[in-house]
Amino acid sequence: MKDWQFNMGLLGFYNVLRHADIDVKFQDDYIEFDEEELKKHLEGFEEKYFSYLIDKYGKLTHWQKLSDICKELEMHKAQGYSNFKENGLKGLNDFITELKNHLKKDNYTKVYQFIKDGYEIKCNAEKLKNVKLNKNQDIQDIIPELEKQIDMIKKIEGYVFSESGKKYLFAKCLIYNVIQNLWDKISFLNRQNRESDIYKAFKEDFTDKTLEYISENKSEYKLKCFATGLPVKNLGSAYELSFLVDTGFDTARKLSNIWDYNNDIFICDLARLIYICMPCGITYSTFKDAVFINANRDFENLKKVNENIFMSIKRTAEDKDNPSLIKNFIAYKALIQAMQKETIELQPKYELLDIQVIRLNQIGGSSNMRYRFNILSKEVLELLSKHSKELDKLIPCGFIDGKTYIYIYPTVIDNIINKTNLFNFIHLLLSRKLDVSLKNFYSDIHIYMLNIINSKFMEAEMEKENKLEHEKIVKDFKNSGYYLGEAYRNKNAENRINGIAYRLLNALKTRNAELFLHTILNCYMYINKPVPKDMEKVLLSDVILAEIGYAFVTGLTGSILKEEKNTK
């Protein structure tokens, strides 16, 4: 085991072999084979590689949608199309357009020749057309044309899900949605490669060359592979890491990236095969989000933690009782659940260590995937595990910013993972809550949860207080804010609360403890009541000011503002 990319590839290599029912022996930080055994396992490795990816991610492909649509259409046919309405027809026509566009793409048409009767796919695709419903017609009037199009869709499904169809069409989809995110520009992803058979290209470029390398007599080789330490004949027979997306570089173009302009970053054929297996080591929840836990204490730990991630994602995706919103955040949920399992299973044997998390996802509106790196400390892991139920309650909550619905849950998780406190986010939520013209779908209870979670997160920076007092401080000052609002309402002065809350938030934003206390004193003088005990602690530090202040304002806003119960 080495760096995170090699570890991801090593786990992927292991997964491919295990999926092919090959028994793989591993020690603390390596997989063990003798030479002849390894050569035997690599025979037909290209078939094993794609078979693993298709079985693991086949349900994420657009071909799975074809299967689901056909099942739905069969159900409508059995019911005599009595429940097939105009919106169903519109959905079918949209799908027909989408299917035709997919089937015309060059990356698919190039492999029709390797599919039994594959050219029939193109012929049927050309015959597909939308079913029209005129104003004076109902669904029963168009059933003959409807069934004609459905029959062609089912024929296409038969070709796609045939043994050879699934082998090539599913693999093609996964090449551009899974593999290309991790490595690119070699073999079948090299635009100058004229070989249309992706299996043959993989075999010639990776399987055969690795087998040749293993069989070579390396006794006189003087160079060493950067990744494995194995002998390398010369630079001409070695490979650079430029094929790795966003991390490798071409030394011919960027020689300045190398120390003293002397390239010593090259790898052997076996190491390249390991890196090629990275897509089999990372776990995708959707084609837009993937995660890998580099738990590099030993290979068993690496394997178990990432298996937990995959099984959690699979359970969530297959659970019909799960709200669709939860499925939007499968990767986040899986990460938390895997860490909980890690804590329960391994902590009696090992002290819980910091863990590197690598996420691959789309950032913002970009269609390109980017790596995001985090180190999950013991404290962060325990926090995510302890407050998982509270975090789940945030899943449907959010607000509309422009035309975009912003979910609270992923923002909070990202902040915690990135070791960023929640004060700024709490400030934003409170400020928005005071503006009744904005569309907010959360309550003061949710903001209170964030205050509690954040106080636990900030414990390391608040050494003067013990664990019990942190939660008590948030609870007490949240209640104090609530009762201040109640007192103003009893004096028929509830219209002043917005202004007070804004002044307090401005003081907290600038970390101005004096202005905060001045506003508090004026408020309690107005209602003729004593200032809450320990309020003077806001002068101790900016962190304590923020913790007390935001808890207080949370209670104050909750006392008077009408709560919006609806969520998106």
PDB file of C-alpha atoms in Angstrom, residues 282-389:
ATOM      1  CA  ILE A 282     -13.821   3.965  -5.694  1.00  0.00           C
ATOM      2  CA  THR A 283     -17.577   3.795  -4.995  1.00  0.00           C
ATOM      3  CA  TYR A 284     -20.085   5.785  -7.038  1.00  0.00           C
ATOM      4  CA  SER A 285     -23.485   6.663  -5.550  1.00  0.00           C
ATOM      5  CA  THR A 286     -24.455   8.370  -8.814  1.00  0.00           C
ATOM      6  CA  PHE A 287     -22.434   9.216 -11.914  1.00  0.00           C
ATOM      7  CA  LYS A 288     -21.963  12.673 -10.355  1.00  0.00           C
ATOM      8  CA  ASP A 289     -20.674  11.606  -6.940  1.00  0.00           C
ATOM      9  CA  ALA A 290     -18.113   9.035  -5.767  1.00  0.00           C
ATOM     10  CA  VAL A 291     -16.189   8.436  -2.559  1.00  0.00           C
ATOM     11  CA  PHE A 292     -13.100   6.498  -1.479  1.00  0.00           C
ATOM     12  CA  ILE A 293     -11.888   6.078   2.097  1.00  0.00           C
ATOM     13  CA  ASN A 294      -8.115   5.753   2.223  1.00  0.00           C
ATOM     14  CA  ALA A 295      -8.081   3.843   5.512  1.00  0.00           C
ATOM     15  CA  ASN A 296      -4.467   2.816   5.055  1.00  0.00           C
ATOM     16  CA  ARG A 297      -3.805   1.220   8.437  1.00  0.00           C
ATOM     17  CA  ASP A 298      -3.824  -2.123   6.653  1.00  0.00           C
ATOM     18  CA  PHE A 299      -5.477  -3.714   3.621  1.00  0.00           C
ATOM     19  CA  GLU A 300      -8.195  -5.425   5.661  1.00  0.00           C
ATOM     20  CA  ASN A 301      -9.263  -2.052   7.078  1.00  0.00           C
ATOM     21  CA  LEU A 302      -9.168  -0.450   3.611  1.00  0.00           C
ATOM     22  CA  LYS A 303     -11.345  -3.245   2.239  1.00  0.00           C
ATOM     23  CA  LYS A 304     -13.879  -3.260   5.089  1.00  0.00           C
ATOM     24  CA  VAL A 305     -14.460   0.489   5.255  1.00  0.00           C
ATOM     25  CA  ASN A 306     -15.025   0.808   1.507  1.00  0.00           C
ATOM     26  CA  GLU A 307     -17.260  -2.290   1.515  1.00  0.00           C
ATOM     27  CA  ASN A 308     -19.322  -0.551   4.205  1.00  0.00           C
ATOM     28  CA  ILE A 309     -19.626   2.506   1.955  1.00  0.00           C
ATOM     29  CA  PHE A 310     -20.833   0.396  -0.976  1.00  0.00           C
ATOM     30  CA  MET A 311     -23.299  -1.649   1.084  1.00  0.00           C
ATOM     31  CA  SER A 312     -24.738   1.483   2.700  1.00  0.00           C
ATOM     32  CA  ILE A 313     -25.233   3.103  -0.715  1.00  0.00           C
ATOM     33  CA  LYS A 314     -26.830  -0.082  -2.060  1.00  0.00           C
ATOM     34  CA  ARG A 315     -29.227  -0.407   0.893  1.00  0.00           C
ATOM     35  CA  THR A 316     -30.296   3.229   0.667  1.00  0.00           C
ATOM     36  CA  ALA A 317     -30.808   3.061  -3.097  1.00  0.00           C
ATOM     37  CA  GLU A 318     -32.873  -0.141  -2.885  1.00  0.00           C
ATOM     38  CA  ASP A 319     -34.946   0.883   0.143  1.00  0.00           C
ATOM     39  CA  LYS A 320     -38.369   1.790  -1.260  1.00  0.00           C
ATOM     40  CA  ASP A 321     -39.388   3.332   2.081  1.00  0.00           C
ATOM     41  CA  ASN A 322     -36.607   5.902   1.889  1.00  0.00           C
ATOM     42  CA  PRO A 323     -37.755   9.364   0.772  1.00  0.00           C
ATOM     43  CA  SER A 324     -36.329  10.409  -2.582  1.00  0.00           C
ATOM     44  CA  LEU A 325     -34.603  13.312  -0.814  1.00  0.00           C
ATOM     45  CA  ILE A 326     -32.455  10.895   1.194  1.00  0.00           C
ATOM     46  CA  LYS A 327     -31.355   9.260  -2.056  1.00  0.00           C
ATOM     47  CA  ASN A 328     -30.035  12.663  -3.189  1.00  0.00           C
ATOM     48  CA  PHE A 329     -27.477  12.452  -0.396  1.00  0.00           C
ATOM     49  CA  ILE A 330     -26.569   8.754  -0.556  1.00  0.00           C
ATOM     50  CA  ALA A 331     -22.824   9.451  -0.504  1.00  0.00           C
ATOM     51  CA  TYR A 332     -23.103  11.583   2.640  1.00  0.00           C
ATOM     52  CA  LYS A 333     -25.281   9.013   4.403  1.00  0.00           C
ATOM     53  CA  ALA A 334     -23.023   6.158   3.355  1.00  0.00           C
ATOM     54  CA  LEU A 335     -19.944   7.990   4.623  1.00  0.00           C
ATOM     55  CA  ILE A 336     -21.477   8.544   8.069  1.00  0.00           C
ATOM     56  CA  GLN A 337     -22.819   4.988   8.326  1.00  0.00           C
ATOM     57  CA  ALA A 338     -19.491   3.495   7.245  1.00  0.00           C
ATOM     58  CA  MET A 339     -17.692   5.523   9.889  1.00  0.00           C
ATOM     59  CA  GLN A 340     -20.175   4.365  12.536  1.00  0.00           C
ATOM     60  CA  LYS A 341     -19.528   0.747  11.552  1.00  0.00           C
ATOM     61  CA  GLU A 342     -15.787   1.425  11.546  1.00  0.00           C
ATOM     62  CA  THR A 343     -16.017   2.771  15.097  1.00  0.00           C
ATOM     63  CA  ILE A 344     -18.065  -0.171  16.392  1.00  0.00           C
ATOM     64  CA  GLU A 345     -16.086  -2.965  14.682  1.00  0.00           C
ATOM     65  CA  LEU A 346     -12.513  -1.750  14.885  1.00  0.00           C
ATOM     66  CA  GLN A 347     -12.187   0.541  17.893  1.00  0.00           C
ATOM     67  CA  PRO A 348     -11.886  -2.318  20.427  1.00  0.00           C
ATOM     68  CA  LYS A 349      -8.849  -3.518  18.445  1.00  0.00           C
ATOM     69  CA  TYR A 350      -7.374  -0.180  17.349  1.00  0.00           C
ATOM     70  CA  GLU A 351      -7.506   3.397  18.463  1.00  0.00           C
ATOM     71  CA  LEU A 352      -9.675   5.296  15.954  1.00  0.00           C
ATOM     72  CA  LEU A 353      -7.251   7.117  13.662  1.00  0.00           C
ATOM     73  CA  ASP A 354      -7.542  10.059  11.305  1.00  0.00           C
ATOM     74  CA  ILE A 355      -8.901   8.887   7.943  1.00  0.00           C
ATOM     75  CA  GLN A 356      -8.384  10.398   4.508  1.00  0.00           C
ATOM     76  CA  VAL A 357     -11.580  10.802   2.470  1.00  0.00           C
ATOM     77  CA  ILE A 358     -11.393  11.381  -1.274  1.00  0.00           C
ATOM     78  CA  ARG A 359     -14.575  12.516  -2.981  1.00  0.00           C
ATOM     79  CA  LEU A 360     -14.996  12.835  -6.723  1.00  0.00           C
ATOM     80  CA  ASN A 361     -17.959  14.955  -7.746  1.00  0.00           C
ATOM     81  CA  GLN A 362     -19.249  17.821  -9.803  1.00  0.00           C
ATOM     82  CA  ILE A 363     -18.700  21.221  -8.196  1.00  0.00           C
ATOM     83  CA  GLY A 364     -21.161  24.019  -8.878  1.00  0.00           C
ATOM     84  CA  GLY A 365     -22.617  24.004 -12.369  1.00  0.00           C
ATOM     85  CA  SER A 366     -19.563  22.374 -13.933  1.00  0.00           C
ATOM     86  CA  SER A 367     -20.008  19.056 -15.734  1.00  0.00           C
ATOM     87  CA  ASN A 368     -16.396  18.082 -14.973  1.00  0.00           C
ATOM     88  CA  MET A 369     -15.637  15.910 -11.963  1.00  0.00           C
ATOM     89  CA  ARG A 370     -13.118  17.187  -9.425  1.00  0.00           C
ATOM     90  CA  TYR A 371     -11.331  15.589  -6.467  1.00  0.00           C
ATOM     91  CA  ARG A 372     -11.979  16.878  -2.966  1.00  0.00           C
ATOM     92  CA  PHE A 373      -9.728  15.779  -0.113  1.00  0.00           C
ATOM     93  CA  ASN A 374     -10.461  15.731   3.607  1.00  0.00           C
ATOM     94  CA  ILE A 375      -8.874  14.287   6.697  1.00  0.00           C
ATOM     95  CA  LEU A 376     -11.521  13.050   9.118  1.00  0.00           C
ATOM     96  CA  SER A 377     -10.120  13.350  12.616  1.00  0.00           C
ATOM     97  CA  LYS A 378     -11.219  11.166  15.506  1.00  0.00           C
ATOM     98  CA  GLU A 379     -13.294  14.079  16.850  1.00  0.00           C
ATOM     99  CA  VAL A 380     -15.068  14.653  13.520  1.00  0.00           C
ATOM    100  CA  LEU A 381     -15.834  10.941  13.122  1.00  0.00           C
ATOM    101  CA  GLU A 382     -17.312  10.793  16.616  1.00  0.00           C
ATOM    102  CA  LEU A 383     -19.340  13.964  15.996  1.00  0.00           C
ATOM    103  CA  LEU A 384     -20.850  12.646  12.746  1.00  0.00           C
ATOM    104  CA  SER A 385     -21.656   9.333  14.418  1.00  0.00           C
ATOM    105  CA  LYS A 386     -23.160  10.812  17.599  1.00  0.00           C
ATOM    106  CA  HIS A 387     -25.379  13.340  15.795  1.00  0.00           C
ATOM    107  CA  SER A 388     -26.389  11.233  12.787  1.00  0.00           C
ATOM    108  CA  LYS A 389     -30.087  11.261  13.806  1.00  0.00           C
TER     109      LYS A 389
END
